[in-house]
Amino acid sequence: MAISLVTQFQPYTDEIFTTESKKSLLTNQDFSWTGAHSIKVYKIGTSEMQDYSRNPVQGFTGSRYGTIHDLDAATEEFTLKNDRSFTFAIDKLDNDETAQQLAAASALARQVREKVVPEVDSYTYGAMCENAGTKPAAAALSAESIFDEILKANNELDNAEVPETGRILVVTPDVYTMMKRSKDIIMETDIAEDMRLRGVIAMMDGATVIKVPAVRLPENFGFMLAHPCATVAPTKLEDYKVHEDPPGISGSLVEGRICYDAFVLDNKVKAIYYQEQAAKTVTKENSGTQETK
């Protein structure tokens, strides 16, 4: 005798895990693109110090302060390159017959959470790593070496006269595990609740430590020490809409557009130190061949 078993659907959506953006901790919004697609900022030079001529020789006709020089006044231009969008439709019956699991508002929030935020994060972190003022050779990081490598980064920023307060140390979960296993690293984990909500997990050597999933970072990312003053990350436009019953659709039409970019200032590149990890060599079983990843 055959028995037909009941299949029951629950009004529940199995959501994908996502991580909140930590971009705001690493970047600034010092400039405004309102009314413009590009902006220019000045880079003003300085004059070298000279000896003051307190008692010039007879017949001296110059300035006692030394030779007069003009100051350089170059510019750097920032043009927004990323104008991105998405759109999808939700049929009324599809939404009704899936127990409202396709509701437009929740679908839009999911799109922003799972697509928009990761894309903007990855682009911003990539721009910072690419334009970092200090990029030493790739290193094989380990629990034994990570402490010294981070000290080198802080020392480099110190010598470049980067502000000591406000530095951010970005690590992947794997590197953070190395740090916890290191016998030399003592991290201050007593962090205020408001900072924890923004993604701060610890303090080390005066820097704020944040953990970012490897999927949002460049390949072979080791760690990055940066000051927020170095990177401007504007979002000029962020526009999301839900149209109910637009022409040609019985249901909802969802549209979104975001215009964004990330720029590292020429005179502040030394405020970013990026350490890449050495690519791992994996030996394939039964073949004896090696493959670099």
PDB file of N, CA and C in Angstrom, residues 144-243:
ATOM      1  N   GLU A 144      53.839  33.032  14.895  1.00  0.00           N
ATOM      2  CA  GLU A 144      55.152  33.443  15.397  1.00  0.00           C
ATOM      3  C   GLU A 144      55.605  34.774  14.798  1.00  0.00           C
ATOM      4  N   SER A 145      55.158  35.093  13.592  1.00  0.00           N
ATOM      5  CA  SER A 145      55.662  36.289  12.910  1.00  0.00           C
ATOM      6  C   SER A 145      54.697  37.467  12.894  1.00  0.00           C
ATOM      7  N   ILE A 146      53.417  37.225  13.148  1.00  0.00           N
ATOM      8  CA  ILE A 146      52.417  38.277  12.953  1.00  0.00           C
ATOM      9  C   ILE A 146      52.666  39.489  13.844  1.00  0.00           C
ATOM     10  N   PHE A 147      53.140  39.274  15.058  1.00  0.00           N
ATOM     11  CA  PHE A 147      53.382  40.388  15.981  1.00  0.00           C
ATOM     12  C   PHE A 147      54.440  41.337  15.417  1.00  0.00           C
ATOM     13  N   ASP A 148      55.554  40.776  14.958  1.00  0.00           N
ATOM     14  CA  ASP A 148      56.630  41.608  14.413  1.00  0.00           C
ATOM     15  C   ASP A 148      56.181  42.343  13.154  1.00  0.00           C
ATOM     16  N   GLU A 149      55.380  41.688  12.323  1.00  0.00           N
ATOM     17  CA  GLU A 149      54.920  42.321  11.081  1.00  0.00           C
ATOM     18  C   GLU A 149      54.009  43.512  11.373  1.00  0.00           C
ATOM     19  N   ILE A 150      53.164  43.379  12.379  1.00  0.00           N
ATOM     20  CA  ILE A 150      52.280  44.491  12.734  1.00  0.00           C
ATOM     21  C   ILE A 150      53.084  45.634  13.354  1.00  0.00           C
ATOM     22  N   LEU A 151      54.092  45.298  14.150  1.00  0.00           N
ATOM     23  CA  LEU A 151      54.969  46.327  14.714  1.00  0.00           C
ATOM     24  C   LEU A 151      55.684  47.096  13.603  1.00  0.00           C
ATOM     25  N   LYS A 152      56.117  46.381  12.564  1.00  0.00           N
ATOM     26  CA  LYS A 152      56.760  47.049  11.420  1.00  0.00           C
ATOM     27  C   LYS A 152      55.804  48.053  10.785  1.00  0.00           C
ATOM     28  N   ALA A 153      54.553  47.663  10.656  1.00  0.00           N
ATOM     29  CA  ALA A 153      53.561  48.545  10.035  1.00  0.00           C
ATOM     30  C   ALA A 153      53.362  49.807  10.869  1.00  0.00           C
ATOM     31  N   ASN A 154      53.207  49.637  12.164  1.00  0.00           N
ATOM     32  CA  ASN A 154      53.029  50.792  13.043  1.00  0.00           C
ATOM     33  C   ASN A 154      54.264  51.683  13.025  1.00  0.00           C
ATOM     34  N   ASN A 155      55.428  51.071  12.982  1.00  0.00           N
ATOM     35  CA  ASN A 155      56.675  51.833  12.935  1.00  0.00           C
ATOM     36  C   ASN A 155      56.769  52.650  11.645  1.00  0.00           C
ATOM     37  N   GLU A 156      56.339  52.056  10.547  1.00  0.00           N
ATOM     38  CA  GLU A 156      56.357  52.748   9.257  1.00  0.00           C
ATOM     39  C   GLU A 156      55.451  53.974   9.290  1.00  0.00           C
ATOM     40  N   LEU A 157      54.267  53.831   9.881  1.00  0.00           N
ATOM     41  CA  LEU A 157      53.357  54.977   9.989  1.00  0.00           C
ATOM     42  C   LEU A 157      53.901  56.027  10.936  1.00  0.00           C
ATOM     43  N   ASP A 158      54.584  55.585  11.998  1.00  0.00           N
ATOM     44  CA  ASP A 158      55.202  56.535  12.927  1.00  0.00           C
ATOM     45  C   ASP A 158      56.244  57.387  12.200  1.00  0.00           C
ATOM     46  N   ASN A 159      57.090  56.743  11.417  1.00  0.00           N
ATOM     47  CA  ASN A 159      58.146  57.461  10.708  1.00  0.00           C
ATOM     48  C   ASN A 159      57.596  58.368   9.614  1.00  0.00           C
ATOM     49  N   ALA A 160      56.403  58.062   9.130  1.00  0.00           N
ATOM     50  CA  ALA A 160      55.767  58.919   8.129  1.00  0.00           C
ATOM     51  C   ALA A 160      54.946  60.025   8.789  1.00  0.00           C
ATOM     52  N   GLU A 161      54.986  60.092  10.134  1.00  0.00           N
ATOM     53  CA  GLU A 161      54.297  61.114  10.915  1.00  0.00           C
ATOM     54  C   GLU A 161      52.775  61.068  10.753  1.00  0.00           C
ATOM     55  N   VAL A 162      52.264  59.866  10.540  1.00  0.00           N
ATOM     56  CA  VAL A 162      50.813  59.667  10.495  1.00  0.00           C
ATOM     57  C   VAL A 162      50.276  59.795  11.915  1.00  0.00           C
ATOM     58  N   PRO A 163      49.120  60.445  12.117  1.00  0.00           N
ATOM     59  CA  PRO A 163      48.565  60.575  13.471  1.00  0.00           C
ATOM     60  C   PRO A 163      48.511  59.228  14.191  1.00  0.00           C
ATOM     61  N   GLU A 164      48.926  59.226  15.459  1.00  0.00           N
ATOM     62  CA  GLU A 164      48.983  57.974  16.214  1.00  0.00           C
ATOM     63  C   GLU A 164      47.600  57.500  16.647  1.00  0.00           C
ATOM     64  N   THR A 165      46.686  58.422  16.849  1.00  0.00           N
ATOM     65  CA  THR A 165      45.336  58.036  17.244  1.00  0.00           C
ATOM     66  C   THR A 165      44.463  57.853  16.005  1.00  0.00           C
ATOM     67  N   GLY A 166      43.567  56.888  16.082  1.00  0.00           N
ATOM     68  CA  GLY A 166      42.631  56.678  14.981  1.00  0.00           C
ATOM     69  C   GLY A 166      43.064  55.637  13.969  1.00  0.00           C
ATOM     70  N   ARG A 167      44.207  54.991  14.164  1.00  0.00           N
ATOM     71  CA  ARG A 167      44.656  53.976  13.212  1.00  0.00           C
ATOM     72  C   ARG A 167      43.782  52.720  13.313  1.00  0.00           C
ATOM     73  N   ILE A 168      43.542  52.088  12.144  1.00  0.00           N
ATOM     74  CA  ILE A 168      42.695  50.906  12.073  1.00  0.00           C
ATOM     75  C   ILE A 168      43.500  49.741  11.515  1.00  0.00           C
ATOM     76  N   LEU A 169      43.468  48.609  12.197  1.00  0.00           N
ATOM     77  CA  LEU A 169      44.123  47.399  11.726  1.00  0.00           C
ATOM     78  C   LEU A 169      43.049  46.455  11.183  1.00  0.00           C
ATOM     79  N   VAL A 170      43.135  46.158   9.879  1.00  0.00           N
ATOM     80  CA  VAL A 170      42.157  45.288   9.223  1.00  0.00           C
ATOM     81  C   VAL A 170      42.776  43.904   9.060  1.00  0.00           C
ATOM     82  N   VAL A 171      42.069  42.883   9.539  1.00  0.00           N
ATOM     83  CA  VAL A 171      42.563  41.502   9.420  1.00  0.00           C
ATOM     84  C   VAL A 171      41.434  40.598   8.944  1.00  0.00           C
ATOM     85  N   THR A 172      41.813  39.477   8.366  1.00  0.00           N
ATOM     86  CA  THR A 172      40.841  38.444   8.012  1.00  0.00           C
ATOM     87  C   THR A 172      40.599  37.572   9.243  1.00  0.00           C
ATOM     88  N   PRO A 173      39.536  36.761   9.251  1.00  0.00           N
ATOM     89  CA  PRO A 173      39.339  35.847  10.381  1.00  0.00           C
ATOM     90  C   PRO A 173      40.524  34.921  10.617  1.00  0.00           C
ATOM     91  N   ASP A 174      41.180  34.463   9.536  1.00  0.00           N
ATOM     92  CA  ASP A 174      42.341  33.571   9.697  1.00  0.00           C
ATOM     93  C   ASP A 174      43.499  34.278  10.376  1.00  0.00           C
ATOM     94  N   VAL A 175      43.763  35.522   9.965  1.00  0.00           N
ATOM     95  CA  VAL A 175      44.865  36.275  10.570  1.00  0.00           C
ATOM     96  C   VAL A 175      44.531  36.619  12.018  1.00  0.00           C
ATOM     97  N   TYR A 176      43.277  36.915  12.286  1.00  0.00           N
ATOM     98  CA  TYR A 176      42.879  37.201  13.672  1.00  0.00           C
ATOM     99  C   TYR A 176      43.128  35.973  14.558  1.00  0.00           C
ATOM    100  N   THR A 177      42.883  34.786  13.995  1.00  0.00           N
ATOM    101  CA  THR A 177      43.164  33.562  14.748  1.00  0.00           C
ATOM    102  C   THR A 177      44.658  33.444  15.041  1.00  0.00           C
ATOM    103  N   MET A 178      45.489  33.801  14.060  1.00  0.00           N
ATOM    104  CA  MET A 178      46.949  33.821  14.296  1.00  0.00           C
ATOM    105  C   MET A 178      47.286  34.753  15.448  1.00  0.00           C
ATOM    106  N   MET A 179      46.668  35.929  15.450  1.00  0.00           N
ATOM    107  CA  MET A 179      46.953  36.917  16.486  1.00  0.00           C
ATOM    108  C   MET A 179      46.596  36.381  17.869  1.00  0.00           C
ATOM    109  N   LYS A 180      45.487  35.678  17.953  1.00  0.00           N
ATOM    110  CA  LYS A 180      45.076  35.127  19.251  1.00  0.00           C
ATOM    111  C   LYS A 180      46.007  34.005  19.711  1.00  0.00           C
ATOM    112  N   ARG A 181      46.628  33.329  18.754  1.00  0.00           N
ATOM    113  CA  ARG A 181      47.541  32.246  19.102  1.00  0.00           C
ATOM    114  C   ARG A 181      48.961  32.736  19.393  1.00  0.00           C
ATOM    115  N   SER A 182      49.251  33.979  19.014  1.00  0.00           N
ATOM    116  CA  SER A 182      50.589  34.526  19.223  1.00  0.00           C
ATOM    117  C   SER A 182      50.857  34.733  20.709  1.00  0.00           C
ATOM    118  N   LYS A 183      52.035  34.295  21.144  1.00  0.00           N
ATOM    119  CA  LYS A 183      52.408  34.455  22.547  1.00  0.00           C
ATOM    120  C   LYS A 183      52.804  35.892  22.866  1.00  0.00           C
ATOM    121  N   ASP A 184      53.119  36.673  21.843  1.00  0.00           N
ATOM    122  CA  ASP A 184      53.608  38.037  22.058  1.00  0.00           C
ATOM    123  C   ASP A 184      52.493  39.092  22.048  1.00  0.00           C
ATOM    124  N   ILE A 185      51.359  38.740  21.477  1.00  0.00           N
ATOM    125  CA  ILE A 185      50.292  39.735  21.312  1.00  0.00           C
ATOM    126  C   ILE A 185      49.349  39.726  22.505  1.00  0.00           C
ATOM    127  N   ILE A 186      49.177  40.911  23.062  1.00  0.00           N
ATOM    128  CA  ILE A 186      48.188  41.100  24.128  1.00  0.00           C
ATOM    129  C   ILE A 186      47.185  42.121  23.608  1.00  0.00           C
ATOM    130  N   MET A 187      45.982  41.665  23.329  1.00  0.00           N
ATOM    131  CA  MET A 187      44.957  42.548  22.788  1.00  0.00           C
ATOM    132  C   MET A 187      43.992  42.988  23.879  1.00  0.00           C
ATOM    133  N   GLU A 188      43.641  44.236  23.813  1.00  0.00           N
ATOM    134  CA  GLU A 188      42.659  44.778  24.744  1.00  0.00           C
ATOM    135  C   GLU A 188      41.279  44.543  24.152  1.00  0.00           C
ATOM    136  N   THR A 189      40.515  43.655  24.772  1.00  0.00           N
ATOM    137  CA  THR A 189      39.213  43.278  24.234  1.00  0.00           C
ATOM    138  C   THR A 189      38.044  43.911  24.988  1.00  0.00           C
ATOM    139  N   ASP A 190      38.354  44.746  25.977  1.00  0.00           N
ATOM    140  CA  ASP A 190      37.294  45.431  26.719  1.00  0.00           C
ATOM    141  C   ASP A 190      36.884  46.673  25.924  1.00  0.00           C
ATOM    142  N   ILE A 191      36.028  46.464  24.931  1.00  0.00           N
ATOM    143  CA  ILE A 191      35.622  47.508  24.003  1.00  0.00           C
ATOM    144  C   ILE A 191      34.230  48.003  24.343  1.00  0.00           C
ATOM    145  N   ALA A 192      34.031  49.311  24.243  1.00  0.00           N
ATOM    146  CA  ALA A 192      32.713  49.894  24.515  1.00  0.00           C
ATOM    147  C   ALA A 192      31.674  49.306  23.563  1.00  0.00           C
ATOM    148  N   GLU A 193      30.436  49.217  24.033  1.00  0.00           N
ATOM    149  CA  GLU A 193      29.373  48.584  23.259  1.00  0.00           C
ATOM    150  C   GLU A 193      29.128  49.289  21.930  1.00  0.00           C
ATOM    151  N   ASP A 194      29.189  50.623  21.925  1.00  0.00           N
ATOM    152  CA  ASP A 194      28.933  51.350  20.670  1.00  0.00           C
ATOM    153  C   ASP A 194      30.006  51.042  19.629  1.00  0.00           C
ATOM    154  N   MET A 195      31.258  50.806  20.072  1.00  0.00           N
ATOM    155  CA  MET A 195      32.320  50.453  19.138  1.00  0.00           C
ATOM    156  C   MET A 195      32.160  49.019  18.640  1.00  0.00           C
ATOM    157  N   ARG A 196      31.703  48.136  19.507  1.00  0.00           N
ATOM    158  CA  ARG A 196      31.473  46.749  19.082  1.00  0.00           C
ATOM    159  C   ARG A 196      30.392  46.692  18.016  1.00  0.00           C
ATOM    160  N   LEU A 197      29.368  47.520  18.170  1.00  0.00           N
ATOM    161  CA  LEU A 197      28.282  47.549  17.191  1.00  0.00           C
ATOM    162  C   LEU A 197      28.774  48.031  15.836  1.00  0.00           C
ATOM    163  N   ARG A 198      29.848  48.813  15.821  1.00  0.00           N
ATOM    164  CA  ARG A 198      30.421  49.305  14.556  1.00  0.00           C
ATOM    165  C   ARG A 198      31.448  48.334  13.977  1.00  0.00           C
ATOM    166  N   GLY A 199      31.747  47.251  14.703  1.00  0.00           N
ATOM    167  CA  GLY A 199      32.640  46.231  14.162  1.00  0.00           C
ATOM    168  C   GLY A 199      33.996  46.132  14.810  1.00  0.00           C
ATOM    169  N   VAL A 200      34.276  46.935  15.830  1.00  0.00           N
ATOM    170  CA  VAL A 200      35.577  46.877  16.515  1.00  0.00           C
ATOM    171  C   VAL A 200      35.613  45.658  17.432  1.00  0.00           C
ATOM    172  N   ILE A 201      36.683  44.868  17.355  1.00  0.00           N
ATOM    173  CA  ILE A 201      36.750  43.663  18.183  1.00  0.00           C
ATOM    174  C   ILE A 201      37.855  43.736  19.233  1.00  0.00           C
ATOM    175  N   ALA A 202      38.827  44.631  19.050  1.00  0.00           N
ATOM    176  CA  ALA A 202      39.932  44.717  20.017  1.00  0.00           C
ATOM    177  C   ALA A 202      40.782  45.955  19.729  1.00  0.00           C
ATOM    178  N   MET A 203      41.753  46.190  20.615  1.00  0.00           N
ATOM    179  CA  MET A 203      42.769  47.233  20.430  1.00  0.00           C
ATOM    180  C   MET A 203      44.133  46.562  20.550  1.00  0.00           C
ATOM    181  N   MET A 204      45.056  46.955  19.673  1.00  0.00           N
ATOM    182  CA  MET A 204      46.408  46.399  19.742  1.00  0.00           C
ATOM    183  C   MET A 204      47.417  47.452  19.345  1.00  0.00           C
ATOM    184  N   ASP A 205      48.395  47.685  20.207  1.00  0.00           N
ATOM    185  CA  ASP A 205      49.475  48.641  19.933  1.00  0.00           C
ATOM    186  C   ASP A 205      48.911  49.996  19.519  1.00  0.00           C
ATOM    187  N   GLY A 206      47.812  50.383  20.155  1.00  0.00           N
ATOM    188  CA  GLY A 206      47.202  51.681  19.896  1.00  0.00           C
ATOM    189  C   GLY A 206      46.257  51.720  18.716  1.00  0.00           C
ATOM    190  N   ALA A 207      46.155  50.612  17.962  1.00  0.00           N
ATOM    191  CA  ALA A 207      45.290  50.575  16.777  1.00  0.00           C
ATOM    192  C   ALA A 207      44.001  49.821  17.073  1.00  0.00           C
ATOM    193  N   THR A 208      42.934  50.258  16.430  1.00  0.00           N
ATOM    194  CA  THR A 208      41.647  49.586  16.535  1.00  0.00           C
ATOM    195  C   THR A 208      41.640  48.400  15.577  1.00  0.00           C
ATOM    196  N   VAL A 209      41.264  47.227  16.059  1.00  0.00           N
ATOM    197  CA  VAL A 209      41.272  46.014  15.244  1.00  0.00           C
ATOM    198  C   VAL A 209      39.863  45.709  14.753  1.00  0.00           C
ATOM    199  N   ILE A 210      39.716  45.547  13.424  1.00  0.00           N
ATOM    200  CA  ILE A 210      38.437  45.113  12.869  1.00  0.00           C
ATOM    201  C   ILE A 210      38.687  43.885  12.003  1.00  0.00           C
ATOM    202  N   LYS A 211      37.686  43.008  11.965  1.00  0.00           N
ATOM    203  CA  LYS A 211      37.788  41.752  11.228  1.00  0.00           C
ATOM    204  C   LYS A 211      36.840  41.807  10.034  1.00  0.00           C
ATOM    205  N   VAL A 212      37.382  41.536   8.836  1.00  0.00           N
ATOM    206  CA  VAL A 212      36.601  41.603   7.603  1.00  0.00           C
ATOM    207  C   VAL A 212      36.691  40.249   6.904  1.00  0.00           C
ATOM    208  N   PRO A 213      35.571  39.705   6.424  1.00  0.00           N
ATOM    209  CA  PRO A 213      35.624  38.419   5.716  1.00  0.00           C
ATOM    210  C   PRO A 213      36.566  38.470   4.522  1.00  0.00           C
ATOM    211  N   ALA A 214      37.322  37.402   4.311  1.00  0.00           N
ATOM    212  CA  ALA A 214      38.307  37.356   3.234  1.00  0.00           C
ATOM    213  C   ALA A 214      37.678  37.566   1.868  1.00  0.00           C
ATOM    214  N   VAL A 215      36.405  37.188   1.700  1.00  0.00           N
ATOM    215  CA  VAL A 215      35.751  37.307   0.408  1.00  0.00           C
ATOM    216  C   VAL A 215      35.586  38.761  -0.026  1.00  0.00           C
ATOM    217  N   ARG A 216      35.639  39.708   0.904  1.00  0.00           N
ATOM    218  CA  ARG A 216      35.505  41.119   0.557  1.00  0.00           C
ATOM    219  C   ARG A 216      36.860  41.810   0.399  1.00  0.00           C
ATOM    220  N   LEU A 217      37.937  41.061   0.524  1.00  0.00           N
ATOM    221  CA  LEU A 217      39.277  41.632   0.470  1.00  0.00           C
ATOM    222  C   LEU A 217      40.050  41.078  -0.721  1.00  0.00           C
ATOM    223  N   PRO A 218      41.123  41.748  -1.146  1.00  0.00           N
ATOM    224  CA  PRO A 218      41.915  41.236  -2.256  1.00  0.00           C
ATOM    225  C   PRO A 218      42.462  39.849  -1.955  1.00  0.00           C
ATOM    226  N   GLU A 219      42.743  39.096  -3.010  1.00  0.00           N
ATOM    227  CA  GLU A 219      43.298  37.752  -2.846  1.00  0.00           C
ATOM    228  C   GLU A 219      44.640  37.824  -2.121  1.00  0.00           C
ATOM    229  N   ASN A 220      44.879  36.859  -1.245  1.00  0.00           N
ATOM    230  CA  ASN A 220      46.114  36.782  -0.449  1.00  0.00           C
ATOM    231  C   ASN A 220      46.281  37.971   0.495  1.00  0.00           C
ATOM    232  N   PHE A 221      45.183  38.548   0.928  1.00  0.00           N
ATOM    233  CA  PHE A 221      45.236  39.657   1.878  1.00  0.00           C
ATOM    234  C   PHE A 221      45.813  39.160   3.200  1.00  0.00           C
ATOM    235  N   GLY A 222      46.779  39.918   3.724  1.00  0.00           N
ATOM    236  CA  GLY A 222      47.346  39.596   5.026  1.00  0.00           C
ATOM    237  C   GLY A 222      46.735  40.486   6.092  1.00  0.00           C
ATOM    238  N   PHE A 223      47.169  41.759   6.097  1.00  0.00           N
ATOM    239  CA  PHE A 223      46.539  42.748   6.967  1.00  0.00           C
ATOM    240  C   PHE A 223      46.807  44.131   6.394  1.00  0.00           C
ATOM    241  N   MET A 224      46.045  45.096   6.853  1.00  0.00           N
ATOM    242  CA  MET A 224      46.234  46.476   6.428  1.00  0.00           C
ATOM    243  C   MET A 224      46.112  47.375   7.654  1.00  0.00           C
ATOM    244  N   LEU A 225      47.074  48.276   7.808  1.00  0.00           N
ATOM    245  CA  LEU A 225      47.030  49.282   8.862  1.00  0.00           C
ATOM    246  C   LEU A 225      46.820  50.618   8.174  1.00  0.00           C
ATOM    247  N   ALA A 226      45.753  51.321   8.539  1.00  0.00           N
ATOM    248  CA  ALA A 226      45.419  52.550   7.816  1.00  0.00           C
ATOM    249  C   ALA A 226      44.824  53.579   8.757  1.00  0.00           C
ATOM    250  N   HIS A 227      44.991  54.837   8.355  1.00  0.00           N
ATOM    251  CA  HIS A 227      44.330  55.930   9.067  1.00  0.00           C
ATOM    252  C   HIS A 227      43.209  56.444   8.163  1.00  0.00           C
ATOM    253  N   PRO A 228      42.020  56.715   8.706  1.00  0.00           N
ATOM    254  CA  PRO A 228      40.878  57.139   7.881  1.00  0.00           C
ATOM    255  C   PRO A 228      41.112  58.417   7.091  1.00  0.00           C
ATOM    256  N   CYS A 229      42.090  59.225   7.475  1.00  0.00           N
ATOM    257  CA  CYS A 229      42.341  60.477   6.763  1.00  0.00           C
ATOM    258  C   CYS A 229      42.815  60.246   5.335  1.00  0.00           C
ATOM    259  N   ALA A 230      43.311  59.038   5.024  1.00  0.00           N
ATOM    260  CA  ALA A 230      43.931  58.786   3.725  1.00  0.00           C
ATOM    261  C   ALA A 230      42.928  58.538   2.607  1.00  0.00           C
ATOM    262  N   THR A 231      41.773  58.001   2.935  1.00  0.00           N
ATOM    263  CA  THR A 231      40.843  57.534   1.903  1.00  0.00           C
ATOM    264  C   THR A 231      39.503  58.249   1.976  1.00  0.00           C
ATOM    265  N   VAL A 232      39.122  58.846   0.858  1.00  0.00           N
ATOM    266  CA  VAL A 232      37.808  59.469   0.718  1.00  0.00           C
ATOM    267  C   VAL A 232      36.920  58.472  -0.021  1.00  0.00           C
ATOM    268  N   ALA A 233      35.786  58.124   0.566  1.00  0.00           N
ATOM    269  CA  ALA A 233      34.902  57.118  -0.039  1.00  0.00           C
ATOM    270  C   ALA A 233      33.491  57.682  -0.178  1.00  0.00           C
ATOM    271  N   PRO A 234      33.256  58.470  -1.236  1.00  0.00           N
ATOM    272  CA  PRO A 234      31.947  59.097  -1.391  1.00  0.00           C
ATOM    273  C   PRO A 234      30.884  58.157  -1.967  1.00  0.00           C
ATOM    274  N   THR A 235      29.662  58.347  -1.514  1.00  0.00           N
ATOM    275  CA  THR A 235      28.491  57.757  -2.156  1.00  0.00           C
ATOM    276  C   THR A 235      27.624  58.930  -2.572  1.00  0.00           C
ATOM    277  N   LYS A 236      27.737  59.306  -3.842  1.00  0.00           N
ATOM    278  CA  LYS A 236      27.048  60.508  -4.326  1.00  0.00           C
ATOM    279  C   LYS A 236      25.548  60.283  -4.431  1.00  0.00           C
ATOM    280  N   LEU A 237      25.167  59.080  -4.844  1.00  0.00           N
ATOM    281  CA  LEU A 237      23.744  58.779  -5.027  1.00  0.00           C
ATOM    282  C   LEU A 237      23.467  57.367  -4.565  1.00  0.00           C
ATOM    283  N   GLU A 238      22.423  57.211  -3.776  1.00  0.00           N
ATOM    284  CA  GLU A 238      21.943  55.902  -3.354  1.00  0.00           C
ATOM    285  C   GLU A 238      20.422  55.970  -3.410  1.00  0.00           C
ATOM    286  N   ASP A 239      19.844  55.397  -4.463  1.00  0.00           N
ATOM    287  CA  ASP A 239      18.432  55.592  -4.767  1.00  0.00           C
ATOM    288  C   ASP A 239      17.755  54.242  -4.983  1.00  0.00           C
ATOM    289  N   TYR A 240      16.787  53.900  -4.138  1.00  0.00           N
ATOM    290  CA  TYR A 240      16.077  52.632  -4.235  1.00  0.00           C
ATOM    291  C   TYR A 240      14.569  52.903  -4.304  1.00  0.00           C
ATOM    292  N   LYS A 241      13.881  52.202  -5.218  1.00  0.00           N
ATOM    293  CA  LYS A 241      12.447  52.452  -5.429  1.00  0.00           C
ATOM    294  C   LYS A 241      11.681  51.143  -5.566  1.00  0.00           C
ATOM    295  N   VAL A 242      10.426  51.162  -5.103  1.00  0.00           N
ATOM    296  CA  VAL A 242       9.488  50.066  -5.319  1.00  0.00           C
ATOM    297  C   VAL A 242       8.268  50.653  -6.010  1.00  0.00           C
ATOM    298  N   HIS A 243       8.015  50.235  -7.267  1.00  0.00           N
ATOM    299  CA  HIS A 243       6.860  50.713  -8.027  1.00  0.00           C
ATOM    300  C   HIS A 243       5.767  49.639  -7.969  1.00  0.00           C
TER     301      HIS A 243
END
